[in-house]
CSV table of C-alpha atoms in Angstrom, one decimal:
chain,number,residue,atom,x,y,z
G,1,MET,CA,-123.0,-281.5,-25.9
G,2,HIS,CA,-125.1,-282.4,-29.1
G,3,PRO,CA,-125.4,-280.0,-32.1
G,4,ASN,CA,-129.1,-279.5,-31.1
G,5,GLY,CA,-128.2,-278.8,-27.5
G,6,GLN,CA,-125.5,-276.2,-28.9
G,7,LEU,CA,-128.5,-274.5,-30.9
G,8,ILE,CA,-130.9,-274.5,-27.6
G,9,GLU,CA,-128.1,-273.0,-25.9
G,10,ARG,CA,-127.6,-270.4,-28.6
G,11,PHE,CA,-131.2,-269.6,-28.6
G,12,TYR,CA,-131.1,-268.8,-25.0
G,13,THR,CA,-128.4,-266.9,-24.9
G,14,ALA,CA,-129.7,-264.8,-27.7
G,15,PHE,CA,-132.7,-264.4,-25.5
G,16,GLN,CA,-130.4,-263.2,-22.5
G,17,GLN,CA,-129.0,-260.5,-24.8
G,18,ARG,CA,-132.7,-259.5,-26.1
G,19,ASP,CA,-131.4,-260.4,-29.4
G,20,GLY,CA,-134.6,-261.5,-31.2
G,21,ALA,CA,-133.2,-261.8,-34.7
G,22,ALA,CA,-130.8,-264.3,-33.5
G,23,MET,CA,-133.4,-266.3,-31.9
G,24,ALA,CA,-135.6,-266.1,-35.1
G,25,ALA,CA,-132.5,-267.5,-36.8
G,26,CYS,CA,-132.6,-270.7,-34.5
G,27,TYR,CA,-136.1,-271.4,-36.3
G,28,HIS,CA,-136.8,-273.3,-39.2
G,29,PRO,CA,-138.9,-271.5,-41.6
G,30,ASP,CA,-142.0,-274.0,-41.1
G,31,VAL,CA,-141.6,-273.6,-37.2
G,32,ARG,CA,-144.7,-273.9,-34.9
G,33,PHE,CA,-144.5,-272.2,-31.7
G,34,SER,CA,-146.9,-272.6,-28.6
G,35,ASP,CA,-147.5,-271.7,-25.3
G,36,PRO,CA,-150.5,-270.8,-23.1
G,37,VAL,CA,-150.8,-267.3,-24.5
G,38,PHE,CA,-149.3,-267.8,-28.0
G,39,PRO,CA,-151.1,-270.9,-28.4
G,40,ASP,CA,-150.0,-271.4,-32.3
G,41,LEU,CA,-147.6,-269.5,-34.3
G,42,GLN,CA,-146.3,-270.7,-37.4
G,43,GLY,CA,-143.3,-269.6,-39.4
G,44,ALA,CA,-141.8,-266.1,-39.4
G,45,LYS,CA,-144.7,-265.0,-36.7
G,46,ALA,CA,-142.8,-267.2,-34.2
G,47,GLY,CA,-139.4,-265.4,-34.7
G,48,ALA,CA,-141.1,-261.8,-34.7
G,49,MET,CA,-143.0,-262.9,-31.4
G,50,TRP,CA,-139.6,-263.1,-29.8
G,51,GLN,CA,-138.3,-260.0,-31.3
G,52,MET,CA,-141.2,-258.1,-29.9
G,53,LEU,CA,-140.5,-259.5,-26.2
G,54,CYS,CA,-137.2,-258.6,-26.6
G,55,ILE,CA,-137.7,-255.0,-27.2
G,56,SER,CA,-140.8,-254.5,-24.9
G,57,GLY,CA,-138.8,-256.6,-22.0
G,58,LYS,CA,-136.7,-253.5,-20.7
G,59,ASP,CA,-135.8,-255.0,-17.7
G,60,LEU,CA,-136.2,-258.8,-19.1
G,61,LYS,CA,-133.9,-261.2,-17.4
G,62,ILE,CA,-133.4,-264.7,-18.5
G,63,GLU,CA,-132.1,-267.8,-16.8
G,64,PHE,CA,-131.9,-271.5,-18.5
G,65,SER,CA,-130.6,-274.7,-17.4
G,66,GLY,CA,-131.5,-278.7,-18.0
G,67,ILE,CA,-130.6,-278.5,-21.9
G,68,GLU,CA,-130.8,-281.8,-23.3
G,69,ALA,CA,-131.2,-283.0,-26.8
G,70,ASP,CA,-130.6,-285.4,-29.4
G,71,ASP,CA,-131.2,-285.9,-33.6
G,72,LYS,CA,-134.8,-285.6,-33.1
G,73,ALA,CA,-136.0,-283.7,-29.9
G,74,GLY,CA,-134.6,-281.7,-27.1
G,75,LYS,CA,-135.8,-279.7,-24.0
G,76,ALA,CA,-134.7,-277.2,-21.3
G,77,HIS,CA,-136.0,-275.4,-18.5
G,78,TRP,CA,-136.1,-271.5,-18.5
G,79,GLU,CA,-137.1,-268.7,-16.2
G,80,ALA,CA,-137.8,-265.1,-17.0
G,81,TYR,CA,-138.1,-262.1,-14.9
G,82,TYR,CA,-139.5,-258.6,-15.8
G,83,THR,CA,-142.1,-256.3,-15.4
G,84,PHE,CA,-145.6,-256.7,-17.4
G,85,ARG,CA,-147.4,-254.0,-18.9
G,86,THR,CA,-149.0,-253.4,-16.1
G,87,GLY,CA,-146.3,-252.5,-13.9
G,88,ARG,CA,-146.6,-255.9,-12.1
G,89,LYS,CA,-143.0,-257.7,-11.4
G,90,VAL,CA,-143.4,-261.4,-13.2
G,91,HIS,CA,-141.3,-264.4,-12.5
G,92,ASN,CA,-142.3,-266.8,-15.0
G,93,VAL,CA,-141.3,-270.8,-14.8
G,94,ILE,CA,-141.2,-272.6,-18.1
G,95,ASP,CA,-140.6,-275.8,-19.5
G,96,ALA,CA,-139.9,-276.2,-23.0
G,97,THR,CA,-139.4,-278.8,-25.7
G,98,PHE,CA,-138.1,-278.6,-29.4
G,99,GLU,CA,-138.0,-280.9,-32.6
G,100,PHE,CA,-135.4,-280.4,-35.0
G,101,SER,CA,-135.3,-280.5,-38.7
G,102,GLY,CA,-132.2,-279.4,-40.8
G,103,GLY,CA,-130.2,-278.3,-37.6
G,104,LEU,CA,-132.9,-275.8,-36.8
G,105,ILE,CA,-136.0,-275.9,-34.4
G,106,VAL,CA,-138.7,-276.9,-36.2
G,107,ARG,CA,-141.3,-277.3,-33.0
G,108,HIS,CA,-140.9,-275.5,-29.9
G,109,THR,CA,-143.5,-275.9,-26.9
G,110,ASP,CA,-143.4,-273.8,-23.8
G,111,VAL,CA,-145.6,-275.2,-20.7
G,112,PHE,CA,-146.1,-272.8,-17.9
G,113,ASP,CA,-148.9,-272.2,-15.2
G,114,PHE,CA,-151.0,-269.8,-16.5
G,115,TYR,CA,-152.7,-269.1,-13.3
G,116,ARG,CA,-149.9,-268.7,-11.8
G,117,TRP,CA,-148.6,-266.4,-14.3
G,118,SER,CA,-151.6,-264.3,-14.5
G,119,LYS,CA,-151.9,-263.7,-10.8
G,120,GLN,CA,-148.5,-262.0,-10.9
G,121,ALA,CA,-149.0,-260.2,-14.4
G,122,LEU,CA,-152.5,-259.0,-13.7
G,123,GLY,CA,-152.8,-258.9,-10.0
G,124,ALA,CA,-156.3,-258.8,-8.7
G,125,PRO,CA,-158.3,-259.9,-12.2
G,126,GLY,CA,-155.8,-262.7,-12.6
G,127,LEU,CA,-156.3,-264.1,-9.0
G,128,LEU,CA,-159.9,-264.3,-9.5
G,129,LEU,CA,-160.2,-265.2,-13.2
G,130,GLY,CA,-156.7,-266.5,-14.5
G,131,TRP,CA,-157.9,-270.2,-13.7
G,132,THR,CA,-160.6,-269.6,-16.2
G,133,GLY,CA,-160.4,-270.1,-19.9
G,134,TRP,CA,-162.1,-266.7,-20.8
G,135,MET,CA,-159.4,-265.2,-19.0
G,136,GLN,CA,-156.7,-267.0,-21.1
G,137,GLY,CA,-158.6,-266.3,-24.1
G,138,GLN,CA,-158.5,-262.3,-23.3
G,139,VAL,CA,-155.0,-262.4,-22.7
G,140,GLN,CA,-154.3,-264.6,-26.1
G,141,GLY,CA,-156.2,-262.1,-28.0
G,142,GLN,CA,-154.6,-259.2,-26.7
G,143,ALA,CA,-151.1,-261.1,-27.4
G,144,ALA,CA,-152.0,-261.7,-30.9
G,145,ALA,CA,-153.2,-258.0,-31.3
G,146,GLY,CA,-150.1,-257.0,-29.8
G,147,LEU,CA,-147.9,-259.3,-32.2
G,148,ALA,CA,-150.2,-258.2,-35.4
G,149,LYS,CA,-149.3,-254.8,-34.5
G,150,PHE,CA,-145.9,-255.0,-34.3
G,151,LEU,CA,-145.6,-257.1,-37.5
G,152,GLU,CA,-147.3,-254.3,-39.3
G,153,LYS,CA,-145.3,-251.6,-37.6
G,154,SER,CA,-141.9,-253.9,-38.6
G,155,ALA,CA,-143.3,-254.1,-42.2
G,156,ALA,CA,-143.0,-250.6,-42.9
G,157,LYS,CA,-139.3,-250.5,-41.5
G,158,PRO,CA,-136.8,-252.4,-44.2
G,159,GLY,CA,-134.7,-255.6,-42.8
G,160,SER,CA,-136.8,-255.8,-39.7
G,161,ALA,CA,-139.0,-258.5,-38.4
G,162,GLY,CA,-142.0,-258.2,-40.7
């Protein structure tokens, strides 16, 4: 397997172990991450997001497959099983693409069906409004606020995500 494929495998293995710090270590300092919930995270915020998700995901289970990579780009398929903060069970199906620089991930984009996710995570509100840009904006706003709170709390702890 190409070294960048090994990097992707290390990233998702760390995710399976809920080791957000090890995930963040796979990222270049100038990384840009995006998905339907966190549309534009840059630098340390991207790694902190994974740390936050690893800490909050008490029953998180990750499966990954289809890793392919070369010198410049890579991809993987992964699935997450967890209980969302609403108490609802979620099975999210994600396709990821990567770009590399200096042996690290410099660009990471996750793509998933937001409407499918919102129906599972939010129940009736997701079913009725999950297809709308308004609902996606609401979820993005809550996610950004949660990450900001996590970063603020982490900054108060030496050697933490902040």
